[in-house]
Structure formats: structure tokens, C-alpha cells
C-alpha angles and dihedrals in degrees: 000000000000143000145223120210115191120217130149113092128121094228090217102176091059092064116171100039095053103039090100095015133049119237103256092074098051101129122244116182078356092300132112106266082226086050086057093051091044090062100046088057095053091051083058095044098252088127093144100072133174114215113204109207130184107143115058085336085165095071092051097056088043088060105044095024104185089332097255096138094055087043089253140129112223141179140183131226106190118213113216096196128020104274099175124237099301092033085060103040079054084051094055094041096103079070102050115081130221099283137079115290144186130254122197137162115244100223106046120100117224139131088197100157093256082191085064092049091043093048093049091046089053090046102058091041085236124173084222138358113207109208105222118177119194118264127194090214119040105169096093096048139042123271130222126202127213137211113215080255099058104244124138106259099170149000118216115178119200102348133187131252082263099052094045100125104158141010103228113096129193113256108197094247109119141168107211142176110239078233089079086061087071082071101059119072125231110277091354114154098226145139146226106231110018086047127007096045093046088052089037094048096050095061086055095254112173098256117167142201123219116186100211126204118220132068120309125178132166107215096217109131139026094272098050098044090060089040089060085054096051095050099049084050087051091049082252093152124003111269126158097247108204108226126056121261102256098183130352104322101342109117116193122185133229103287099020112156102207112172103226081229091067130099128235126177123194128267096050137109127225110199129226111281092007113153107217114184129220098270106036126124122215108182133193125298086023118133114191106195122219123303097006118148121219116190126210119289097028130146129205124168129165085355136145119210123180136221119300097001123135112229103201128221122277097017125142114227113187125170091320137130114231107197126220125298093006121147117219107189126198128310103005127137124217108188138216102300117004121122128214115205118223125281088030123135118207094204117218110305109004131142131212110191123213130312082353106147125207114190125230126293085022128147119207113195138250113275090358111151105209127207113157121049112269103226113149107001110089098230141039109226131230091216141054088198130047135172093290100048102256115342124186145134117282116259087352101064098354111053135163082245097052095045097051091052085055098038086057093046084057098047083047093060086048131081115266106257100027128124138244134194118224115190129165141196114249100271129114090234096062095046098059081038092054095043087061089055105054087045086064105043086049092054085057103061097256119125112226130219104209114204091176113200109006138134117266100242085055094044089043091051092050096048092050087053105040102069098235122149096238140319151225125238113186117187140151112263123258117258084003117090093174092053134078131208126219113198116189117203135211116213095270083066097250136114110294114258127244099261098050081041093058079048095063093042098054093050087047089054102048093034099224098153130172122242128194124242118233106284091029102089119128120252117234112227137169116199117215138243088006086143081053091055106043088054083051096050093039098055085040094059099025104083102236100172121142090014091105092042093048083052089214120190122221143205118202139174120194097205088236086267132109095297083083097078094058113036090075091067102041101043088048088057096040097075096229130124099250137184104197116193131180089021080145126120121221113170081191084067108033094153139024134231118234089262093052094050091045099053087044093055092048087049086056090046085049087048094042091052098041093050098042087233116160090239155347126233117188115195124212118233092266097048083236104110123042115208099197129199128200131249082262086064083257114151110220114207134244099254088041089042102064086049079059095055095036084057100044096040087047098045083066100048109106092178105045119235133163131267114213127235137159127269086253101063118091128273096239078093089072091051097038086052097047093055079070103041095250130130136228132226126210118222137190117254086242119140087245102028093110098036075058100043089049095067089058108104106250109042127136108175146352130215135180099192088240100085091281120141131193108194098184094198093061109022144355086221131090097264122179093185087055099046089051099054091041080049103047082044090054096044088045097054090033103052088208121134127229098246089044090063096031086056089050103054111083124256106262114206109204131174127198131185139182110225120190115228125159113238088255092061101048092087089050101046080048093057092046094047089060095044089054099055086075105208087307110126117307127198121183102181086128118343131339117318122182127198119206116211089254092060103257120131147208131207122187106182118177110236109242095214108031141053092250134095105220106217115197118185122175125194137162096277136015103255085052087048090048097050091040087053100045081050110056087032078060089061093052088048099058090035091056101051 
């Protein structure tokens, strides 16, 4: 007698373990789930087998090759296209012979006595004899009902909790005559049970029935997959384990390298060749593959590890599946229920929260804390939040799912019955993004203020005056046409905070969202001539006088973004003579690369020059940043450009003040400043540090170095529409042109490097760093920043959200800068090791 494997199934339920490999060598017990059922049949004499294979069928017939070395004699039918069960035993039939056979799936895990079903089919002279085994549980399978005599009376696949006649399910296991072949057609796709029995059974063939006794699982889902492992560990069903049992249920193969000081707890399972420290913990239902490493201090319970992957000290395992060649580095945490696919490295510290999936050839970083499954992006990120807010690709990283999920973590951190403004840039992307959204604040009982389409200053300010509890900015991100930005705001209309930010994480973690009660369901509203009244407000708090009477011309881009609704309006009521380009609107281009932005500023240059106009102001999509060019047609750039504006604002300031820039920015500001008698406050490079630093009395402006203005008397957010008109009013009262103030600022020479340094070493990089300033001059604004005696200065600043310290230095010249900054890089090199 014959039989029949089948084999050839994706197994796609069980991504990522069968993305690069098909389900029947899924290890259990660290061996191949189709190994298991090899065996099985050689204990009951079915040594001739016919292995039907269709996905990655390649890799099955690597690994078994003809059978010789389990005493069997295998083939192979390949399916060229998926048949289903009954369309691929027809397709092996030129290798079954003309006598009863046996048909059984190769990635189910059973030790039912196939002799007792064989006998029972011979003795009721059947066609065919389907194995079922009881359940407590049937949804998920087909039943089989039975007449007294035994006979098949019914198929019901899938059924419902109403249709649920019976608990015995069929199991795929079947004896059949070569004479039921004749009923299935060449190359048809067809089954067993949903197609051939019914037809079968309605011509009155003699189909049976046998109720076996044993284990039977189909491995069809994660949990199952790890509940197959645990039984065989608990002698559940009868499997060859490959090791010899050391102690009371802990199994160790030939090779191990177990540390006497390590602890291991029964059930569990050591592979051949596994390298275990002193230190280590293995606990029960733990099955460690072949060749895996597990440093000291590591901890694996209820966890599955497959062949040739380094489990690092200090880790957490708990009820998860490591695939092959992973790496798994110190410190990290891998919760109940995620999966990582194979060729994957779970960098120091990072935590992967439960039933969280990461797809093969992934790397998680660093201190990331996941939770949501890594599938096509390449990386898992620390942190939820970023410079930008939170950046991703569109339907890849940032999904509606995702953003509904996140949408919902904010609401929760909200009041019941307060409002939030939504606004978006003019792409596709962000208004489908935008509409899930809204779907989930209202579902939390927050009522939501939609500005549609609408430049971010305007949607900030509205947001600071309207007396909402937050809002939601969606845009395309800069220089990256295929990514989105969320950009989460705080009442004042600015970037939430860290701390609000970690808020909205941990309820996103945990998934503890609120949901609104019937009649609590937010209202949808969009207020009209918004754009009207921020003009309005904007001309009434930014001081214009003397800008009709100095008759300037302008010349202004829009940035074909959103910033074109609005400069018409404004620039009509500004009382300058204005040429205005790319006010155009295309929601197919919402953003621009570098190069596109570049070769746009040099057009304006081109236009100010040709035109004899006093400047040039070029606006970015969002109506956010400002470039800025000179009277001579010369661009300045962004880091020169805010010591402009520092000059000029601070020229025109008869009381002093203070003007507001990030730790990061040169220290010319201070010089350029202190010409007028004004001051300069430090900030931190945090996302809301100037929307913070603008409410302090004194203060005349805030810059970022980027192109980001802070004007106070209008906003505590980064405005371009505020820091023109603040600029065309200076320029107006002053009667100073653009290249006279930028010749007169001294030349500033700043480095800055990118240093990489794991999360575990950034506490360490921060306490050299201040060992090594050595009782010279120490500023902590943000980060460490050292002052030479000759005035230079250095500056190391762990990245929050990458695993890099940014080191700035700035000297009196650029080969100074440079040396002071490979120094002190050199420290955070050897710190971090």
C-alpha cells in the first residue's frame, strides 16, 4: 500500500514563517511538521509515499531528497497550479499503483493508528474512509456527519455555531480505492470534501466515516503552531524527538553546549550543536533549534527559536517564534504572541509587543518599541514620534488602519466632548488619510473642526484661538512624494510635547482606546472664510507701517502648495508691488525633491535680479519655511538667512529683548545680537521648543535655521506668512537691503557629524562627554556643549529618534571646526563600544 502527502499549500495564515519557507518544514520539536508525518507513516508500513508539491516545492524535495535516510521511498508530483486536495492526489496518480492508498496532509501534526483506519476501511468494503477526530471547538473545520451505521450522511464545511451538528471534524486524513480517481477530472481544482463526496455521496457511493483516537492538529495558525510544539514537549502525541532526555522533560541534542550554570526548566528542548551560557534560563515549553546561541542573562519561556539564531544577554522570550538566522541582541524584549521571520536582527533594547510580526530580512532598532507588524518597510522605529510628527510611506508604513489606531490613542488622551481641527495639504494621500481620521475622533466622542484643504500656519493659528483641545495636520513630506506627515497638535496650536507624545504612545501600545456611547458621537463641522480672517489678523498684530510709503517691490513664489490660496489676498492688502508665480494648486505634486527646490529658488534669483525687486521670498508647499534671496539675485541660505532676520528684527528694537534659536545654530547670533543690544536665548532642538520659548515676555523673534520663522505678536508656531510680512515691514522702516547686512555679519564655520551609537550606550557617550569637558565651560540646554578657551565650542547630542549622537563644533575656521568635531566624534565612538 501507498500514500499520498500532501504538500503543497502556502500556509498563508502562518506569515511570517512561511514566507521563505512552505509550511511542511516548519519545525516542530525542531523537526519538519512533514518529517513528523513521514515517520508516522513508516511506524504503520507506508513506507512508498507520494509527496505532492506546488509552493516552494523545491525546498521540499531538497530536504527529503528520494527518502533514503528515513528508510523511505519517496516521489514528487509537482502541481503547476494549485489543484486543491482531490485536483493533486489526480495529479500523482501515474505513481500510485492499482490498490487502496492513503491520503494525508503534510503539515498537520497527528500519531492517529493509520493500521486501525486501514483495517476499518477494508472491512466495510468503503470507496473511501475519512479519519475525523472530536473537537471542542468545529467552526474553524469541516464536519462530517455520520449515519449509526457509519456511513457519511453529510459534508458541512465551515459551519456556523448554528449548523454545528456534530464534533467530530474531518481531519484529511483518508483511505481510499484508485477506482474514486475516475471521479475527479485532469488538472481540475477540486476537494475532497467541498466537491468530489458530495457528488460522490449523491450517487449513493459507499463513503465511511472512522472516529480515530490520538493527537491531531492542524497547524494552521500561530497558535497553533506553538501549541503543536508544547504538546509534543508534554508527550501530548507520539513524535522521535531528536536529543536525548537529560533530566525529567528536558531533551538536549548531540553537541549541545549547555553551561552547568545555566537553568533549565522541563519541559524544554536544547538543539544539536546550541550554545547555552552560564546564566541563561531556559524555561518550560521552550524549544531552542540547532546551533542557536543564548547569552548570559537571558530569558526564554514558552518560546519557540529556530535553527542558527543568537539569542542575546539579557533578552526576555515569552510565548514567540524567532525565525532562522535572527539575531536577537541585549536587552531586547519579544512578547506573548509576535513572530519574527527568519534573517531578521532585533537590535539592543528593543521591544516587540504582543502578537506584533516582522517579516523576513527586517531590522528592528535599537530601543524601538513596536507595535504594529513590520512587513514591507525595511526598519521598526524607536520612536512613535520624529521630527516631523509621524512620517511614513503611504499604505506601507502609514496606513488608514494605522491612523485610525493613532487617531484614537490621541482622542483618548482628550476630554469627552472637546474638539479637534483636522486640516490637510492638497494630495490624495492626505485626504483619505484625513477622512480616517475624522471617523475615529468621532468615535470618540470629540467633535472635529475640518478646515479641508488649508496651509499649516493657518490651521495652527486656528487651532491656538479656537479654543479646541488639539489638532491633526496631515501633509505630504517634504523631499518625499511617497510619504505622509502626521503632525499632531497641543491647544496652543504647536507640536505636542514629549511628554503628551509618550501619552499617546502608551495608549497606542496597550490599545486602551476610548469609545463613545450611543449619543455620544462627535458632530463634523467646517467653519467658513478661516483663510479671510487670518489675513485679517495677520496685517492687524504684525507691525506694516512705512511698507506702502517705501513702494517695495516683491518677488514671491508660492511653491505650488497650499500657500497659494492665501498670498493673493495678502499681498493685495499688503500695499507692495508683488509678482506672485506657482500660486497654482496640484494635489498629483503636493511636495518637491532637493533638486526641485534648488532649481526653483535659483529661477526666482534669475526673476529678483531681472526685475530689480528688493527681494525674493520663496514659500514651501505648506506655507510653513521662507528661502529667501537678496536685492543682486543672490540666494542666502537657510542657516545665513535667520542671521539676516536676527540683524534686521533686532536693528528696530528700542527696548532690547531676546530672539530664540536652537542650541545647534552658531554662535555669530550671539555676536550679531549683541551689536543691537539684544539677547539670545538657547533653546532645546525639541519639536515644541520654540512654540515654548515664544510665550516668554521679550521676545522678538524665533528661528529654527531651516527657514522656520517664529513671529510672537502673531503665533507661537513656525509661520512663513507671518515672518514675510515682519520681514517686508523691517526692511520697509529700516531702508537696509538684504546683501549690506548679509556682508556685514561675520562668516560662522560649523561642523556637524553623525556618530553611530546603540540606545544602551547613549547614557554612557552623555557621562563621558561630561568627564571629558574638564572643568572648561559646560552648557546642558540640550545635550553636552563644551567651550575651548579660545572660544570654540562642541556640542555631542544624542538623536532622539535614531541610533546616532549628532556632534556640532564650530572654530574659527573650517578646518578648526572639523578637528574639534572628529575629536570629540572619536569620544562617542569609544564611549559607545
Amino acid at each position: 500500500m501507498r500514500a499520498v502527502v500532501m504538500a503543497g499549500g502556502e500556509g498563508t495564515r502562518l506569515r511570517p514563517m512561511t514566507t521563505s519557507m512552505p509550511k511542511p518544514l516548519l519545525p516542530v520539536v525542531n523537526r519538519p511538521i512533514m518529517e513528523h508525518v513521514l515517520r508516522l507513516l513508516r511506524r504503520h508500513e507506508l513506507n512508498e509515499t507520494v509527496v505532492t508539491v506546488h509552493f516552494l516545492g523545491s525546498m521540499v524535495r531538497s530536504y527529503f531528497g528520494d527518502g533514503e535516510d528515513l528508510g523511505m521511498d519517496l516521489t514528487y508530483a509537482t502541481e503547476e497550479k494549485p489543484l486543491g486536495t482531490a485536483g493533486s492526489v489526480k495529479n500523482a496518480a501515474a505513481a500510485l499503483s492499482d490498490d487502496t492508498f492513503v491520503v494525508i496532509s503534510g503539515d498537520a501534526l497527528t500519531d492517529i493508528d493509520l493500521t486501525a483506519l486501514v483495517e476499518h476501511h477494508r472491512s466495510t468494503g468503503a470507496l473511501a474512509t475519512v479519519c475525523l477526530t472530536r473537537v471542542p471547538d468545529p467552526l474553524e473545520f469541516g464536519i462530517t456527519i455520520l449515519g449509526e451505521d457509519g456511513r457519511v450522511e453529510r459534508f458541512l464545511e465551515k459551519p456556523t455555531w448554528g449548523q454545528v451538528f456534530s464534533d467530530t471534524i474531518n481531519t484529511g486524513i483518508y483511505v481510499m480505492e484508485p477506482e474514486i480517481l475516475d471521479h475527479v477530472g485532469e488538472a481540475e481544482n477540486v476537494d475532497w470534501s467541498s466537491d468530489v463526496f458530495p457528488r460522490l455521496l449523491a450517487k449513493g457511493a459507499p463513503l465511511y466515516g472512522y472516529v480515530a483516537e490520538g493527537y491531531w492538529e492542524d497547524v494552521g495558525t500561530h497558535r497553533s503552531y506553538l501549541k503543536a510544539n508544547y504538546d509534543a514537549l508534554d508527550g501530548q502525541l507520539q513524535i522521535d524527538i531528536d536529543g536525548f532526555e537529560v533530566s525529567n522533560g528536558v531533551w538536549v541534542g548531540e553537541g549541545a553546549d549547555v553551561d552547568p550554570d545555566a537553568i533549565l526548566k522541563g519541559p524544554t528542548y536544547v538543539g544539536a550543536y546550541a550554545k547555552l551560557e552560564g546564566g541563561a534560563e531556559v524555561r518550560d515549553h521552550t524549544v531552542v533549534g540547532d546551533n542557536v546561541v543564548v547569552r548570559s542573562g537571558a530569558f526564554l519561556h514558552r518560546a519557540v527559536v529556530h535553527d542558527n539564531a543568537y539569542i542575546g544577554g539579557h533578552t526576555n522570550l515569552r510565548g514567540c517564534v524567532v525565525g532562522k538566522n535572527t539575531d536577537v541582541m541585549r536587552g531586547a524584549r519579544i512578547e506573548d504572541g509576535a513572530v519574527v521571520g527568519d534573517d531578521c536582527v532585533i537590535e539592543e533594547e528593543a521591544v516587540l509587543h504582543p502578537e506584533i510580526k516582522v517579516y523576513p530580512s527586517k531590522t528592528i532598532e535599537a530601543g524601538a518599541v513596536v507595535n504594529q507588524s513590520v512587513i514591507w518597510e525595511s526598519q521598526g522605529r524607536q520612536a512613535l514620534f520624529g521630527a516631523r510628527g509621524l512620517s511614513g510611506i503611504v499604505n506601507v508604513e502609514i496606513t488608514p488602519e494605522l491612523v485610525v489606531r493613532l487617531a484614537s490613542a490621541f482622542a483618548t488622551t482628550l476630554r469627552k466632548g472637546s474638539t479637534v481641527l483636522t486640516a490637510r495639504d492638497t494630495s490624495r494621500s492626505a485626504r483619505a488619510l484625513k477622512r480616517a481620521a475624522i471617523a475615529a475622533f468621532t468615535s470618540s466622542a470629540l467633535n472635529v473642526c475640518d478646515l479641508e484643504v488649508a496651509p499649516n500656519p493657518v490651521a495652527r493659528l486656528e487651532t491656538a484661538r479656537s479654543s479646541v483641545g488639539g489638532g491633526l495636520l496631515i501633509r505630504t513630506t517634504p523631499n518625499r512624494p511617497d510619504s505622509v506627515d502626521l503632525i499632531f497638535l497641543d491647544e496652543r496650536g504647536a507640536d505636542l510635547s514629549l511628554v503628551a507624545q509618550r501619552k499617546v504612545e502608551r495608549v497606542l501600545g496597550r490599545q486602551e482606546f476610548r469609545r463613545a456611547f450611543p449619543g455620544e458621537i462627535g458632530d463634523l463641522s467646517f467653519p467658513s472664510r478661516v483663510a479671510e480672517n487670518y489675513v485679517h489678523d495677520l496685517l492687524q498684530n504684525v507691525d506694516t507701517s512705512n511698507v506702502a510709503e517705501a513702494r517695495l517691490k516683491v518677488v514671491v513664489d508660492a511653491g505650488r502648495g497650499t500657500a497659494g490660496q492665501l498670498l493673493p489676498n495678502l499681498l493685495g492688502r499688503l500695499d507692495i508691488d508683488a509678482f506672485l508665480v506657482n500660486a497654482g494648486l496640484d494635489d498629483r505634486s503636493p511636495t518637491e525633491t532637493t533638486e526641485q527646490r534648488t532649481a526653483a529658488v535659483a529661477n526666482l534669483a534669475e526673476l529678483v535680479a531681472s526685475s530689480r525687486a528688493a527681494l525674493g521670498v520663496r514659500f514651501d508647499p505648506l506655507g510653513e519655511r521662507i528661502s529667501l534671496v537678496d536685492e543682486t539675485g543672490n540666494v542666502i541660505a537657510d542657516e545665513r538667512a535667520l542671521l539676516v532676520f536676527v540683524d534686521l528684527v533686532a536693528a528696530e528694537a528700542p527696548g532690547g529683548g531676546h530672539v530664540a534659536v536652537p542650541v545647534t545654530t552658531t554662535r555669530v547670533a550671539e555676536q550679531v545680537a549683541a551689536y543691537h543690544g539684544v539677547g539670545i536665548r538657547w533653546t532645546t532642538t525639541a519639536p515644541d521648543a520654540l512654540a515654548t520659548a515664544s510665550a516668554a515676555d521679550g521676545l522678538l523673534l524665533a528661528g529654527d535655521g531651516r527657514g522656520g520663522f517664529i513671529v510672537p505678536e502673531f503665533s507661537n508656531a513656525v509661520d512663513g506668512f507671518a515672518a514675510f510680512v515682519r520681514l517686508v515691514g523691517v526692511v520697509a522702516r529700516t531702508g537696509l537691503r538684504l546683501s549690506e547686512i548679509n556682508a556685514r555679519i561675520p562668516r560662522a564655520h560649523v561642523v556637524h557629524l553623525a556618530v553611530p551609537t546603540p540606545w544602551a550606550s547613549k547614557g554612557a557617550v552623555m557621562r563621558a562627554a561630561v568627564e571629558a569637558a574638564d572643568g572648561r565651560s559646560l552648557d546642558t540646554t540640550d545635550g553636552v556643549r563644551v567651550v575651548e578657551n579660545d572660544g570654540s565650542w562642541a556640542l555631542v547630542l544624542p538623536d532622539p529618534t535614531e541610533a546616532v549622537t549628532r556632534v556640532w563644533a564650530e572654530a574659527a575656521s573650517t578646518e578648526r571646526a572639523t578637528a574639534l568635531a572628529h575629536r570629540w566624534a572619536d569620544l562617542v565612538t569609544r564611549a559607545g563600544r
